[in-house]
Amino acid sequence: MNYTLKQIPERTQKPRQSGLTMAMDKGLSIRQTEDFLDIAADHVDIVKLGWATSFVTPKLKEKLKVYKEAGIPVYFGGTLFEAFVIRGQFDDYRRVLDEFGLEYAEVSDGSIDMHQEEKCQYINTLAKQVTVLSEVGSKDEAKIIPPYKWIQLMRAELEAGAWKVIGEAREGGNVGLFRSSGEVRQGLVEEILTQIPPENIIWEAPQKAQQVWFVQLLGANVNLGNIAPHEVISVETIRLGLRGDTFSLYL
Amino acid sequence: MNYTLKQIPERTQKPRQSGLTMAMDKGLSIRQTEDFLDIAADHVDIVKLGWATSFVTPKLKEKLKVYKEAGIPVYFGGTLFEAFVIRGQFDDYRRVLDEFGLEYAEVSDGSIDMHQEEKCQYINTLAKQVTVLSEVGSKDEAKIIPPYKWIQLMRAELEAGAWKVIGEAREGGNVGLFRSSGEVRQGLVEEILTQIPPENIIWEAPQKAQQVWFVQLLGANVNLGNIAPHEVISVETIRLGLRGDTFSLYL
Amino acid sequence: MNYTLKQIPERTQKPRQSGLTMAMDKGLSIRQTEDFLDIAADHVDIVKLGWATSFVTPKLKEKLKVYKEAGIPVYFGGTLFEAFVIRGQFDDYRRVLDEFGLEYAEVSDGSIDMHQEEKCQYINTLAKQVTVLSEVGSKDEAKIIPPYKWIQLMRAELEAGAWKVIGEAREGGNVGLFRSSGEVRQGLVEEILTQIPPENIIWEAPQKAQQVWFVQLLGANVNLGNIAPHEVISVETIRLGLRGDTFSLYL
């Protein structure tokens, strides 16, 4: 840090199991990726190339190299996994992961219907090839999954080999964990936490009020995801109690 | 594309008459322009320098050169045309277009009152000098133009020599084609389409839900405008059915 | 300017006492800072490193050097001042300002309770070391300060040695001068202006409608703050009557 302030909470160190910041790159150029890492490499643990943006992003291999040199693991968004699966191209997907040298992958069912057993099988298969993040929650705001079902899915997916489970929110922060207004489904989160250890969950929380809410509930070292590249510094200050919203948290 | 997926709709190729993406640059620096084109040159067909931002943008000629070298035509926003016209400086405007080597220009009446005949005369005059885009719709959210009038204006402006007509939405996506909430005026769009061929219209659609709505209505190769530079990759995935919102469109 | 338009209001010249644009940098990288200044150096008068982002921003000294070479003064957000004060580290804060070669500083009480006398003492002390900007207004949207109190605070803080007083709005533009919807507290602003000269006030106005409102009330050379780096060009066109919203202001 650039100067010394008392009563700053201790942050976990990389490679982290908790306190992770997952950022979403939805189409940065090579130089924009370098700029992002120049400011955020110390604060970001893992980067998602949002949904299927990797399909149309030019110079993809070059970009992956920039992340690799900065020591930041990258994975393709779950929607891409689903796009391969629904086309009967799961084996192609596995080859694509290898071709691009990816060491992480996401399994999700946000846009398609998939039986729990089938999803767990995908997790299990992919876990032999890469580190798997598994996402729970629908991208359809009309599709409400009750809390007991979230818990059951998360537990089953962790048992199937997922490294972390992700709570769905989309880029907008208006589905899954959140109401369409962006408000946290507080009861849902609290019920999940009675059963699943927080270090196993990454909470997608793209909006500031959502980040603040999770830091207030779980502290500086909560796992947060879907952070926009230009918000990573802000998120770090929120964690540390150095933005207005969490200013008094550790005092 | 970076890998092979089945059932992806075919996109038209450049130079396109339909399937156009028009992006809005509201003040990128030279290097930011390079970054934008590095990622989006293949996906963007034409760039608007929003409203009169070109008046205060430093290194304008250098910036235009960057676009030219990437083969992307540029035009000044219609508000600039109106600013010259209302000051009685239309001839100056024509000289400015030449001085900056522009090959496209926009004619609009979003901020001033202009008789249809006068507007068509401007289109006619400018069409001898450049390729003209003509915009229909007011920037004033209180000013509702009925559908039959939209159709009449669009038809007259195309006949006067406009290459394409643009449906107004502003940067915010909250006037013209849209209600102040951003919701599409669905009946208006559908009525326009009974009379004007879709390839002649560029729909300004800065918000994601608006882009999704038009792709669902008119398919991958709808003309979309006022796309923010950092959203061009997202728009391309929406067109291709590779974002959650249009995931099932071609399956 | 890039071409000649009649009836454009005259802008004050740097170094300005009125017509200031204060931009908020909330974590730009070195190259992003260069890009920002490449486009905006002529239009920006002073830059705030938002709240305590300077604590976690890498290469801070290098970044400050980039601003210095462009002749743009920089100051740390008021929340950082408050973070030092509440930890009993005010003397450390003064040393930090010197260590980083800062010539401006903000005094605020947006996140903590502070008696007016204490605040004025901090202003007085810091004014011997740097040029002081003093902010009035709470970051807590539930905390409404009545207009007479705003006036009393602003007057006292200017007398204590503040160069300018800042009207609070946060990055979001939804507290202090504004309702949580972003709407201006019009009566508040008008009452303040009966007592405090406008050139002494910087109005935080991050939203476009807020910028438009202040330009309509006070003209091209109103002092505006918390402008996002990529909105500085837009703000300049709003000042000059070259965006739809202020198009008719000088005609």
XYZ file of N, CA and C in Angstrom, chain C residues 136-248:
339
model
N -18.933 20.200 1.464
C -20.096 20.254 2.345
C -21.128 19.244 1.857
N -21.761 18.551 2.801
C -22.792 17.577 2.447
C -22.393 16.194 2.899
N -23.400 15.389 3.257
C -23.133 14.049 3.759
C -23.241 13.026 2.638
N -22.505 11.929 2.779
C -22.636 10.813 1.840
C -23.837 9.942 2.215
N -24.425 10.213 3.356
C -25.562 9.427 3.831
C -26.840 10.074 3.309
N -27.568 9.340 2.466
C -28.732 9.964 1.829
C -29.845 10.289 2.826
N -29.790 9.677 3.997
C -30.825 9.936 5.000
C -30.536 11.225 5.778
N -29.330 11.746 5.624
C -28.895 12.904 6.422
C -29.102 14.188 5.617
N -30.203 14.852 5.864
C -30.537 16.066 5.118
C -30.053 17.292 5.906
N -29.197 18.091 5.293
C -28.742 19.335 5.916
C -29.605 20.472 5.358
N -30.236 21.280 6.213
C -31.103 22.353 5.686
C -30.269 23.447 5.000
N -30.879 24.158 4.039
C -30.150 25.151 3.254
C -29.379 26.175 4.089
N -30.000 26.709 5.162
C -29.292 27.742 5.941
C -27.987 27.201 6.513
N -27.981 25.893 6.803
C -26.790 25.257 7.381
C -25.705 25.082 6.300
N -26.133 24.699 5.089
C -25.177 24.635 3.972
C -24.468 25.985 3.825
N -25.267 27.051 3.847
C -24.716 28.391 3.648
C -23.735 28.747 4.759
N -24.143 28.444 5.977
C -23.307 28.761 7.131
C -21.982 27.996 7.075
N -22.073 26.720 6.686
C -20.860 25.900 6.590
C -19.953 26.405 5.478
N -20.545 26.676 4.326
C -19.734 27.126 3.190
C -19.018 28.434 3.524
N -19.769 29.337 4.146
C -19.176 30.639 4.476
C -18.033 30.462 5.468
N -18.273 29.663 6.490
C -17.245 29.462 7.518
C -16.007 28.792 6.937
N -16.226 27.852 6.031
C -15.082 27.109 5.494
C -14.270 27.960 4.516
N -14.954 28.825 3.783
C -14.219 29.761 2.924
C -13.413 30.737 3.791
N -14.044 31.198 4.872
C -13.328 32.124 5.770
C -12.147 31.443 6.446
N -12.282 30.144 6.680
C -11.189 29.402 7.334
C -10.016 29.166 6.389
N -10.228 29.453 5.087
C -9.091 29.344 4.176
C -9.289 28.427 2.991
N -10.519 27.900 2.829
C -10.759 27.036 1.661
C -10.741 27.886 0.389
N -10.099 27.342 -0.637
C -10.050 28.014 -1.944
C -11.431 27.944 -2.613
N -12.036 26.769 -2.575
C -13.381 26.545 -3.096
C -14.115 25.622 -2.132
N -15.418 25.744 -2.091
C -16.218 24.724 -1.406
C -16.887 23.850 -2.464
N -17.012 22.583 -2.117
C -17.576 21.602 -3.042
C -18.924 21.146 -2.509
N -19.930 21.093 -3.378
C -21.225 20.535 -2.999
C -21.220 19.039 -3.259
N -21.470 18.267 -2.234
C -21.344 16.793 -2.277
C -22.391 16.157 -3.199
N -21.979 15.133 -3.933
C -22.919 14.342 -4.735
C -22.527 12.872 -4.807
N -21.314 12.529 -4.382
C -20.712 11.204 -4.568
C -20.480 10.928 -6.063
N -19.904 9.742 -6.325
C -19.684 9.345 -7.716
C -21.027 9.150 -8.427
N -22.040 8.724 -7.673
C -23.321 8.393 -8.288
C -24.238 9.583 -8.543
N -24.007 10.700 -7.828
C -24.888 11.848 -8.005
C -26.248 11.641 -7.360
N -26.262 11.035 -6.173
C -27.543 10.673 -5.564
C -27.630 11.019 -4.085
N -26.787 11.929 -3.626
C -26.880 12.421 -2.237
C -26.575 13.921 -2.251
N -26.583 14.520 -1.085
C -26.156 15.915 -0.944
C -26.989 16.880 -1.755
N -26.423 17.368 -2.871
C -27.124 18.325 -3.734
C -28.321 17.692 -4.428
N -28.366 16.364 -4.433
C -29.350 15.665 -5.247
C -30.193 14.706 -4.408
N -31.401 14.457 -4.879
C -32.227 13.429 -4.257
C -31.690 12.058 -4.670
N -32.174 11.006 -4.026
C -31.625 9.676 -4.344
C -31.931 9.300 -5.793
N -32.926 9.968 -6.398
C -33.235 9.733 -7.817
C -32.256 10.453 -8.743
N -31.405 11.326 -8.178
C -30.488 12.102 -8.999
C -31.017 13.502 -9.307
N -32.260 13.743 -8.946
C -32.869 15.058 -9.200
C -32.206 16.132 -8.331
N -31.996 17.315 -8.914
C -31.358 18.407 -8.159
C -32.284 18.911 -7.054
N -31.721 19.181 -5.883
C -32.463 19.899 -4.834
C -32.410 21.385 -5.195
N -33.302 21.728 -6.108
C -33.306 23.038 -6.744
C -33.380 24.193 -5.733
N -34.283 24.061 -4.774
C -34.436 25.124 -3.783
C -33.157 25.312 -2.987
N -32.497 24.211 -2.666
C -31.236 24.272 -1.925
C -30.195 25.062 -2.706
N -30.029 24.707 -3.975
C -29.009 25.372 -4.798
C -29.324 26.863 -4.928
N -30.590 27.169 -5.179
C -30.960 28.576 -5.356
C -30.737 29.380 -4.080
N -31.040 28.760 -2.940
C -30.844 29.488 -1.680
C -29.346 29.694 -1.401
N -28.555 28.677 -1.658
C -27.099 28.829 -1.487
C -26.597 30.008 -2.316
N -27.099 30.112 -3.547
C -26.594 31.142 -4.471
C -27.015 32.558 -4.074
N -27.975 32.685 -3.169
C -28.299 34.034 -2.685
C -27.205 34.557 -1.751
N -26.366 33.639 -1.250
C -25.394 34.045 -0.222
C -23.938 33.788 -0.602
N -23.699 32.780 -1.415
C -22.310 32.406 -1.725
C -22.062 32.658 -3.219
N -21.009 33.386 -3.574
C -20.746 33.644 -4.996
C -20.470 32.340 -5.744
N -21.064 32.171 -6.912
C -20.938 30.892 -7.627
C -19.492 30.513 -7.947
N -18.619 31.487 -8.135
C -17.231 31.120 -8.474
C -16.521 30.446 -7.299
N -17.103 30.527 -6.111
C -16.490 29.881 -4.942
C -16.931 28.433 -4.746
N -17.871 28.006 -5.569
C -18.460 26.675 -5.371
C -18.164 25.758 -6.560
N -17.770 24.540 -6.271
C -17.723 23.491 -7.300
C -18.882 22.539 -7.025
N -19.744 22.395 -8.018
C -20.918 21.536 -7.873
C -20.581 20.146 -8.408
N -20.570 19.162 -7.530
C -20.406 17.793 -8.029
C -21.644 17.435 -8.844
N -21.455 17.020 -10.057
C -22.589 16.774 -10.955
C -22.213 15.675 -11.943
N -22.139 14.422 -11.451
C -21.676 13.341 -12.323
C -22.662 12.949 -13.418
N -23.954 13.209 -13.236
C -24.930 12.781 -14.246
C -25.169 13.880 -15.277
N -25.423 13.473 -16.517
C -25.620 14.444 -17.589
C -26.728 15.438 -17.278
N -27.873 14.954 -16.808
C -28.994 15.863 -16.537
C -28.611 16.893 -15.483
N -27.721 16.519 -14.557
C -27.267 17.449 -13.515
C -26.347 18.518 -14.109
N -25.459 18.092 -14.993
C -24.554 19.039 -15.657
C -25.381 20.047 -16.463
N -26.357 19.534 -17.198
C -27.222 20.380 -18.017
C -27.945 21.404 -17.133
N -28.457 20.927 -16.018
C -29.211 21.808 -15.118
C -28.338 22.968 -14.640
N -27.116 22.672 -14.245
C -26.238 23.730 -13.734
C -25.792 24.690 -14.844
N -25.542 24.169 -16.027
C -25.161 25.058 -17.143
C -26.344 25.959 -17.504
N -27.546 25.403 -17.472
C -28.718 26.238 -17.764
C -28.896 27.329 -16.708
N -28.585 27.013 -15.458
C -28.760 27.989 -14.381
C -27.632 29.023 -14.357
N -26.400 28.570 -14.524
C -25.256 29.452 -14.265
C -24.354 29.686 -15.474
N -24.700 29.074 -16.609
C -23.954 29.369 -17.829
C -22.748 28.489 -18.066
N -22.068 28.775 -19.162
C -20.960 27.942 -19.634
C -19.856 27.805 -18.596
N -19.678 28.848 -17.790
C -18.524 28.868 -16.900
C -18.865 28.561 -15.452
N -19.800 27.645 -15.267
C -20.087 27.114 -13.944
C -18.980 26.106 -13.586
N -18.684 26.003 -12.309
C -17.704 25.007 -11.845
C -18.390 23.667 -11.635
N -17.926 22.635 -12.319
C -18.538 21.315 -12.200
C -17.511 20.281 -11.742
N -17.946 19.361 -10.898
C -17.024 18.363 -10.363
C -17.521 16.940 -10.481
N -16.654 16.004 -10.113
C -16.937 14.560 -10.210
C -17.324 14.146 -11.625
N -16.667 14.755 -12.602
C -16.901 14.378 -13.981
C -16.036 13.160 -14.298
N -16.648 12.123 -14.863
C -15.879 10.931 -15.241
C -14.933 11.300 -16.381
N -13.724 10.747 -16.389
C -12.755 11.086 -17.435
C -13.325 11.001 -18.853
N -14.113 9.971 -19.126
C -14.625 9.822 -20.489
C -15.837 10.703 -20.755
N -16.218 11.545 -19.788
C -17.347 12.461 -20.004
C -16.901 13.920 -20.113
N -15.604 14.167 -20.019
C -15.127 15.559 -20.023
C -15.445 16.252 -21.353
N -15.275 15.558 -22.448
C -15.589 16.140 -23.761
C -17.089 16.443 -23.839
N -17.903 15.527 -23.377
C -19.344 15.755 -23.366
C -19.696 16.994 -22.542
N -19.111 17.104 -21.363
C -19.385 18.267 -20.499
C -19.005 19.565 -21.211
N -17.894 19.543 -21.921
C -17.468 20.760 -22.626
C -18.502 21.154 -23.688
N -19.064 20.169 -24.400
C -20.093 20.496 -25.402
C -21.380 20.992 -24.740
N -21.697 20.455 -23.572
C -22.886 20.934 -22.844
C -22.688 22.393 -22.444
N -21.495 22.719 -21.953
C -21.181 24.113 -21.603
C -21.377 25.037 -22.810
N -20.956 24.574 -23.977
C -20.915 25.441 -25.165
C -22.231 25.481 -25.937
N -23.253 24.765 -25.439
C -24.525 24.739 -26.169
C -24.441 23.878 -27.410
N -23.616 22.835 -27.357
C -23.426 21.992 -28.537
C -23.830 20.541 -28.298
N -24.676 20.353 -27.310
C -25.340 19.059 -27.174
C -26.836 19.348 -27.135
N -27.658 18.405 -27.544
C -29.097 18.652 -27.647
C -29.688 19.391 -26.444
N -29.251 19.029 -25.250
C -29.861 19.527 -24.019
C -29.678 21.015 -23.791
N -28.601 21.583 -24.300
C -28.354 23.025 -24.103
C -28.259 23.733 -25.449
N -28.811 23.083 -26.465
C -28.630 23.537 -27.852
C -29.084 24.980 -28.082
N -30.167 25.368 -27.417
C -30.762 26.689 -27.695
C -30.344 27.742 -26.685
